[in-house]
XYZ file of C-alpha atoms in Angstrom:
432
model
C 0.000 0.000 0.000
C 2.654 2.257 1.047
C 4.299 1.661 -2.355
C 0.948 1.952 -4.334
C 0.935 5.873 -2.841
C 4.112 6.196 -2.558
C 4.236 5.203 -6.604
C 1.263 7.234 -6.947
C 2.223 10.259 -5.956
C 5.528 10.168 -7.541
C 3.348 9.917 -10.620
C 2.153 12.933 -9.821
C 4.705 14.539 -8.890
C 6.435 13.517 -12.752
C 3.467 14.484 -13.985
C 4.071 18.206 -13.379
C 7.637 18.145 -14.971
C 7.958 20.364 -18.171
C 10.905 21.373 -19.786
C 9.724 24.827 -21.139
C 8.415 25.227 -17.737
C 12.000 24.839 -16.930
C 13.207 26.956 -19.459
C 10.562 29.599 -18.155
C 11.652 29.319 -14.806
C 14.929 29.675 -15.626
C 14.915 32.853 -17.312
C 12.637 34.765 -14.804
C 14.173 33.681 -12.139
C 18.006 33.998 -13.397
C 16.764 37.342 -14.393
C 15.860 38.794 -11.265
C 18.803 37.783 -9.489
C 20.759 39.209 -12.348
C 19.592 42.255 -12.195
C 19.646 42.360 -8.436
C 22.991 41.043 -8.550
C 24.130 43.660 -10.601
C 23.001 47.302 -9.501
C 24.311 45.557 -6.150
C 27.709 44.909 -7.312
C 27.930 48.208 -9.666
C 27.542 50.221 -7.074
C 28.795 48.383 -3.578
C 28.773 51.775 -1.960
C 25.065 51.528 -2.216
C 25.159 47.979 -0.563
C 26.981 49.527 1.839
C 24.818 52.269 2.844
C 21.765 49.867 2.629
C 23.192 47.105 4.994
C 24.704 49.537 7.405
C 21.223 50.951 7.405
C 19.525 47.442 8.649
C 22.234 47.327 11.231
C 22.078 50.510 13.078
C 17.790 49.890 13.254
C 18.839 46.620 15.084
C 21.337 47.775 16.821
C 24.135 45.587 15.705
C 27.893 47.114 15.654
C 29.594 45.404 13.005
C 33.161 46.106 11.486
C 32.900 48.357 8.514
C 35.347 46.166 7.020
C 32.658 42.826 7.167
C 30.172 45.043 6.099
C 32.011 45.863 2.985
C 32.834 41.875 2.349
C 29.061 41.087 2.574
C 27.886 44.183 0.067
C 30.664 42.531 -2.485
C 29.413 38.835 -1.481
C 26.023 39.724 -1.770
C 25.796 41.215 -5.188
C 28.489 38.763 -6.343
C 26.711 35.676 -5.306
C 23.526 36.504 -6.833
C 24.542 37.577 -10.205
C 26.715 34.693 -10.776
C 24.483 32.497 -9.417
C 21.655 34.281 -11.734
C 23.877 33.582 -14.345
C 24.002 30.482 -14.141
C 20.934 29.765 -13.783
C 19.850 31.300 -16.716
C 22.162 29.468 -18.827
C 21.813 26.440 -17.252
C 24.995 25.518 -15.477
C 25.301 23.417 -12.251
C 21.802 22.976 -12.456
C 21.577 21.080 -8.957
C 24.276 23.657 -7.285
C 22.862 27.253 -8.503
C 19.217 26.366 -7.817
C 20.294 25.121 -4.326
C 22.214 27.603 -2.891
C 19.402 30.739 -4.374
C 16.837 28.146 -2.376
C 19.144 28.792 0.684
C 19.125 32.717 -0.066
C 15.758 33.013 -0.042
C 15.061 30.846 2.691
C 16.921 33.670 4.561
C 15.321 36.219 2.576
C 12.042 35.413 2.831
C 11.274 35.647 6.657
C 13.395 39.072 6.771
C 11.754 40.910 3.885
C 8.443 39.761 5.480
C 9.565 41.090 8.587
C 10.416 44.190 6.944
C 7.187 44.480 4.773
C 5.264 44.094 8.872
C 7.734 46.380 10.840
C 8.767 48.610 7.975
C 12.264 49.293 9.627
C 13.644 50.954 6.407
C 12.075 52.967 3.804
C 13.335 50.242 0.858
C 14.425 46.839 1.018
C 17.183 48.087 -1.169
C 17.426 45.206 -3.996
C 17.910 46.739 -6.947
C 20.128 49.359 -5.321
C 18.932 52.600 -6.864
C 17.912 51.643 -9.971
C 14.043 50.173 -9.075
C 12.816 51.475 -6.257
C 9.907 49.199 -4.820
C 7.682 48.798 -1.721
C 8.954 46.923 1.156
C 5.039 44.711 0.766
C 6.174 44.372 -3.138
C 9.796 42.656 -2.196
C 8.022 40.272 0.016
C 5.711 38.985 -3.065
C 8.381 39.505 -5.067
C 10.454 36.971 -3.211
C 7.184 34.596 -2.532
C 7.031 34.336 -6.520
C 10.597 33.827 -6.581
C 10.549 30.921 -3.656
C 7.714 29.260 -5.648
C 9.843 28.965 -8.615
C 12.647 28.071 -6.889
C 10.256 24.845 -5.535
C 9.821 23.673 -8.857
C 13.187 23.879 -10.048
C 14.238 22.307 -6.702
C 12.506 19.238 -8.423
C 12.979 19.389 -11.679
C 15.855 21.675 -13.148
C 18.362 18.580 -13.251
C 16.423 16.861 -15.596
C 16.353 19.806 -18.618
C 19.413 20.455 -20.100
C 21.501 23.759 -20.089
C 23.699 25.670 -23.248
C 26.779 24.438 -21.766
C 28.347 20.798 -21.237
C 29.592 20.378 -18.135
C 33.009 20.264 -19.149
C 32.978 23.949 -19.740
C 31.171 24.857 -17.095
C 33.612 25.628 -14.611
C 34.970 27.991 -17.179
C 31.469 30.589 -17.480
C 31.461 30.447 -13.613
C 35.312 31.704 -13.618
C 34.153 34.224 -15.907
C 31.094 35.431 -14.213
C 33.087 36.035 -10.960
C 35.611 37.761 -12.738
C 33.631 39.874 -14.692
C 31.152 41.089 -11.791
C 34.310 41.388 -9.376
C 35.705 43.657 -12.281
C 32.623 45.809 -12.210
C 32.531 45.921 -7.923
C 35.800 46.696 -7.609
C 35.907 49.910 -10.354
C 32.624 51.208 -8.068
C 34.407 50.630 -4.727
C 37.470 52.541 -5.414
C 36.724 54.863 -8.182
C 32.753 55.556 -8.933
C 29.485 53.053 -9.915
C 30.258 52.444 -14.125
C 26.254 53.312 -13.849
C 24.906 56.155 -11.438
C 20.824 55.295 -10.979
C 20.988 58.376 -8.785
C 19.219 61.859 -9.317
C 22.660 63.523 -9.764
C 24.302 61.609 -12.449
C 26.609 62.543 -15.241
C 24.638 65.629 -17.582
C 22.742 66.569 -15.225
C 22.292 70.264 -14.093
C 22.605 70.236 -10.218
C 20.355 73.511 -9.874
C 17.216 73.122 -11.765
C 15.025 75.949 -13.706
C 12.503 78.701 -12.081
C 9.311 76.623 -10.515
C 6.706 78.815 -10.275
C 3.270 77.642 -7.378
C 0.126 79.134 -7.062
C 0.535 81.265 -4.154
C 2.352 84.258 -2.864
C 5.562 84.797 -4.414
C 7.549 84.604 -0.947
C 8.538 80.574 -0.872
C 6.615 77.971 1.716
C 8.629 74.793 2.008
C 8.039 71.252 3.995
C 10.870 69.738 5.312
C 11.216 65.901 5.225
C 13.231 64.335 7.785
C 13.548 60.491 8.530
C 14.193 58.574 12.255
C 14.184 54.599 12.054
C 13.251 54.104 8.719
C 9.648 56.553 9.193
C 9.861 60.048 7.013
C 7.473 62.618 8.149
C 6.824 66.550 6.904
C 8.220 69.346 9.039
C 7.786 73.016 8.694
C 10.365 75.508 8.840
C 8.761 76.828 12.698
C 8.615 72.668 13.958
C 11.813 70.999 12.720
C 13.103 67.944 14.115
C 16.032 67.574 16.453
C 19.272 66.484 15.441
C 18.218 62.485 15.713
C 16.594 62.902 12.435
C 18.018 62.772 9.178
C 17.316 65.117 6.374
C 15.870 64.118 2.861
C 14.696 66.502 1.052
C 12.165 69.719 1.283
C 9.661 70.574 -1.303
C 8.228 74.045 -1.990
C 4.603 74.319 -0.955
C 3.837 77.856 -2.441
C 5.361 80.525 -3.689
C 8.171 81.098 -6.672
C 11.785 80.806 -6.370
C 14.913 79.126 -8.743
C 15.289 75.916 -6.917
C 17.686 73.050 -7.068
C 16.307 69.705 -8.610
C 16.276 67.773 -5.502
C 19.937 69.210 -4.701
C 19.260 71.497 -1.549
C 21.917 72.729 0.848
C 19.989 74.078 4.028
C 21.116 76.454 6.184
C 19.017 78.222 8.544
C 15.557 77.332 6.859
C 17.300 78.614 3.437
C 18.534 76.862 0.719
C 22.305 78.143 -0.357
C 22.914 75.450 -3.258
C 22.466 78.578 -5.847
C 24.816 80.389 -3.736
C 27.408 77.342 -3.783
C 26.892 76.029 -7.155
C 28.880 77.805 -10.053
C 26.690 77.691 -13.414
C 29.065 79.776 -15.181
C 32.520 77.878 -15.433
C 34.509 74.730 -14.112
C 33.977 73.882 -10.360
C 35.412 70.768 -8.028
C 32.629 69.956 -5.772
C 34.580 67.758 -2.587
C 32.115 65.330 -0.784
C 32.621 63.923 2.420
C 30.502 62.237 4.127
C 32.035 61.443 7.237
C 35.371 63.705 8.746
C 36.113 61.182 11.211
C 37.263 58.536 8.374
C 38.374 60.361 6.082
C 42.451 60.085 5.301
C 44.281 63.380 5.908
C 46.634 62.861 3.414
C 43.883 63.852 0.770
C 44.309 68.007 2.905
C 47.250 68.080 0.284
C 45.743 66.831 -3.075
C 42.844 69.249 -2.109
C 45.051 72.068 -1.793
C 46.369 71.339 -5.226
C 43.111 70.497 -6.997
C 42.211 73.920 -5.428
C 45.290 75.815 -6.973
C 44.777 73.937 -10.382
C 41.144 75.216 -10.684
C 41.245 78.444 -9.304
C 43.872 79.013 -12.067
C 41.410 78.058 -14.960
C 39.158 80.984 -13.363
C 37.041 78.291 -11.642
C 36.493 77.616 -8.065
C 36.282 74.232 -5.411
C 33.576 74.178 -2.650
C 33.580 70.750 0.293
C 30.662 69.475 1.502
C 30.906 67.587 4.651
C 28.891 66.017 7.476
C 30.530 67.854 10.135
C 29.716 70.513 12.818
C 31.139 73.908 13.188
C 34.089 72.718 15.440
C 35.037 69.817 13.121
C 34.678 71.914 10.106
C 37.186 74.687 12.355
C 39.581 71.558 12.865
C 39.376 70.533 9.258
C 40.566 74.269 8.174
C 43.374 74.117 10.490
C 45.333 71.115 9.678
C 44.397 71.179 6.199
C 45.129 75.055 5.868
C 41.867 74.996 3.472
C 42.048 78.541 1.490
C 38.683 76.938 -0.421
C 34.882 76.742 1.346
C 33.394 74.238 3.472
C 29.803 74.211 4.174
C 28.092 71.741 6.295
C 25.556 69.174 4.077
C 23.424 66.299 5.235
C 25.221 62.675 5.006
C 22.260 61.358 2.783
C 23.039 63.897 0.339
C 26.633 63.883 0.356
C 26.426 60.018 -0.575
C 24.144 60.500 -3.142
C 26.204 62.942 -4.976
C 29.288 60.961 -5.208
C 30.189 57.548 -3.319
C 33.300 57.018 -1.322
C 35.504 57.716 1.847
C 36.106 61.226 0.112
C 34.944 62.025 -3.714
C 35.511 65.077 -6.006
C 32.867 66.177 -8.532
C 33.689 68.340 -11.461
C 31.117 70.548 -13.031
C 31.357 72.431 -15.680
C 28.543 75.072 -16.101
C 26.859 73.905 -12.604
C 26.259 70.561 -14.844
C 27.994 67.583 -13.587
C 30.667 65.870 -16.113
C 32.154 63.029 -13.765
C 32.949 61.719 -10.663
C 35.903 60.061 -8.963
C 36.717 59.099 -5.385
C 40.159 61.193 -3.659
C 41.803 57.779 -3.240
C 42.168 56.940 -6.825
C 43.560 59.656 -7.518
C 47.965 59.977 -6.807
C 49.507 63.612 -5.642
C 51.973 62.788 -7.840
C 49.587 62.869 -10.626
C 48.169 66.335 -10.295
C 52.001 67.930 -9.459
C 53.615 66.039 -12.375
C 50.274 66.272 -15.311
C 50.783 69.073 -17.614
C 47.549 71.327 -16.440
C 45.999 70.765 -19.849
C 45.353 67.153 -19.595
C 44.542 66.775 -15.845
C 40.913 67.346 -16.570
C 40.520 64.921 -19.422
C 42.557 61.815 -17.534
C 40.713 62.355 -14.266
C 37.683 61.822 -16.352
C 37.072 57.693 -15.392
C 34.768 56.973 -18.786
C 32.746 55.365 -16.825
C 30.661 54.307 -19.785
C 33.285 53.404 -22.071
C 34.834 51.447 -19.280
C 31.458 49.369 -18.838
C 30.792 49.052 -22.684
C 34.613 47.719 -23.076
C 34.314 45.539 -20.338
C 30.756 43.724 -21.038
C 31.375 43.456 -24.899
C 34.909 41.539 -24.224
C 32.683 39.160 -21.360
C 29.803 38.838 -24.090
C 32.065 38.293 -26.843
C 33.858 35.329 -24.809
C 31.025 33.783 -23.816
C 29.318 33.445 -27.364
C 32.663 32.178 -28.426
C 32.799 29.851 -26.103
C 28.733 28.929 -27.089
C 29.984 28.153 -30.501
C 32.670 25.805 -29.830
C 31.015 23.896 -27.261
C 27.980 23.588 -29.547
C 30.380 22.500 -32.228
C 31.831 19.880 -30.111
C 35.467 21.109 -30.759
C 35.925 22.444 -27.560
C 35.038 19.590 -25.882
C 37.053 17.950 -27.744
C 39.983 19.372 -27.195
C 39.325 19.730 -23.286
C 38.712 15.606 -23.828
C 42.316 15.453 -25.951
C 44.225 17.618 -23.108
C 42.977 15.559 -19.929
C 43.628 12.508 -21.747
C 47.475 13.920 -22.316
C 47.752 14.730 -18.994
C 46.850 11.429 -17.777
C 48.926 9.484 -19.754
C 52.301 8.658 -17.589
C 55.336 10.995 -19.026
């Protein structure tokens, strides 16, 4: 009897096994985790950020330096394991260990979609932007997939043989750890954020129904809730500052870039529309190398020589901003910005933005850039090689990993490379 059902249901369970189902499976799912993987690892800052945000609302003091590890591991792991996935490698392997993610995953976005401890689950970084109660669905759909492939993936095919699948995993890893590393230590190849390259920091006249004297709400966030302040009831210094929108009223504005000071924006003030500007960020003073006080004082001197000017804008208090002046011996001006800001500009320990015309051109982080660079550069080209390319880099890069792979398609589906991979281990085995 216990055969009978136990036959029976197996039946059953067969009966349910499709290999476009597969296919289907394959491709959504690899997809997400691709594209999850990826504006991860493109911009591990943001991982950063997102996980050190989770950790403060619990309370849990972690190295900076593990914290770091897990934004590269996390973004690595899934778009490899995407990847793979989608192409059909290590069928039992990749579907297992994205079963273990989610099975992590799962409870703590629906955690997060009950207590709503953050404003975004953060996975797609900044590119998609969705509601913690939409990640947890997200991630039910996902686990439901994953359920079916649990059972059935091995038994469908992929495009590789597995005697060259060891090779599209090595070059998955190295191609996403190529992409996390250039956004770790130099800028994101891709910036999903409202201030990316082209785009005018201040934006154009905005005129309101309403008196012509400006009325503006102030939003502020504490433990993941945002709420509207106005200028006569803002917050103390536990919450963070957003952003502030104009109620009523008329007045040239910046496009979500807003440096407050006493109720009043000053970004027009600090923003030069009419020539070349270095706009420093830094978004925290206490870990921030010193050694950079030099390379600032020189970026300063180049620029100011070209008739154009350099502004900081830290997260730092009157004294610390009085302390940075002193052993830095900062001729240029430092104004005081909000941390959420200052990391949405540019990413990094300390970053320097060039603008020309108040529009922004690119971005760089201090430490990839030598002293002996900008003392022994002719002044002419310093602009043009501190430019990273950003987009030519990521172009270059993903056509030479594209253009691998589909070589690599060909000959296995020739049978050639196999092969020769057959031909080689068979030398190597044979006793010299």
């Amino acid at each position: 009897m216990r055969f009978l059902l136990s036959s029976n249901l197996q039946n059953r369970i067969d009966s349910l096994y499709h290999p476009l189902l597969v296919w289907l499976f394959r491709l959504l799912v690899g997809a997400v985790f691709i594209l999850s993987g990826f504006t991860k690892s493109v911009d591990p800052w943001g991982s950063f950020y997102k996980i050190g945000e989770y950790l403060e609302v619990w309370g849990w003091n972690i190295p900076s330096s593990l914290v770091v590890i897990a934004a590269f591991l996390l973004g690595g792991i899934e778009f490899v394991m995407g990847f793979l996935l989608l192409l059909g490698c290590y069928r039992r392997v990749a579907v297992w260990i994205l079963a273990a993610m989610m099975l992590f995953m799962l409870p703590l976005t629906f955690y997060i979609a009950i207590a709503d401890p953050v404003a975004d689950c953060g996975c797609f970084g900044d590119f998609i932007v969705i509601s913690n109660t939409a990640t947890f669905i997200k991630n039910v759909v996902l686990t439901a997939m994953l359920i079916y492939l649990l059972a059935f993936n091995r038994r469908t095919g992929g495009l590789f043989v597995p005697y060259v699948q060891w090779v599209i995993g090595a070059l998955l890893t190295l191609y996403i750890l190529i992409i996390s590393l250039y956004g770790y230590n130099i800028q994101p190849l891709i910036d999903f954020r409202r201030f990316g390259p082209d785009t005018a920091l201040l934006g154009e006249t905005v005129e309101k129904d309403g008196d012509d004297e400006p009325v503006y709400e102030f939003i502020y966030e504490k433990n993941g809730k945002r709420e509207e302040f106005t200028l006569d009831n803002l917050p103390d210094s536990t919450w963070t500052f957003i952003d502030r929108n104009m109620v009523s009223g008329s007045e040239t504005i910046a496009d979500g870039f807003a440096v407050i000071q006493d109720g009043e924006d000053i970004a027009p003030e600090i923003i030069d529309t009419e020539t070349e500007q270095f706009v420093v960020t830094i978004p925290d003073m206490r870990k921030v190398d010193l050694s950079y006080t030099y390379m600032l004082n020189e970026l300063n001197s180049f620029v100011t020589a070209r008739g154009g000017s350099l502004v900081a804008l830290v997260n730092g208090d009157d004294s610390e901003i009085e302390w940075w002046r002193d052993v830095s011996m900062a001729s240029y001006p430092i104004y005081s910005v909000e941390p959420t800001l200052i990391k949405e500009l540019a990413r990094g320990r300390a970053a320097v933005v060039f603008l020309q015309e108040g529009v922004v051109k690119w971005k760089r982080t201090l430490s990839s850039i030598s002293y002996t660079f900008l003392t022994e550069t002719p002044y002419a080209n310093i602009i043009v090689d501190l430019d990273p390319r950003c987009g030519y880099v990521l172009n270059t890069v993903t056509l030479i990993f594209l253009g691998i792979l589909i070589a690599i398609l060909i000959l296995d589906r020739s049978g050639k490379l196999v092969a020769w991979l057959i031909k080689r281990r068979s030398k190597e085995r044979k006793p010299s």
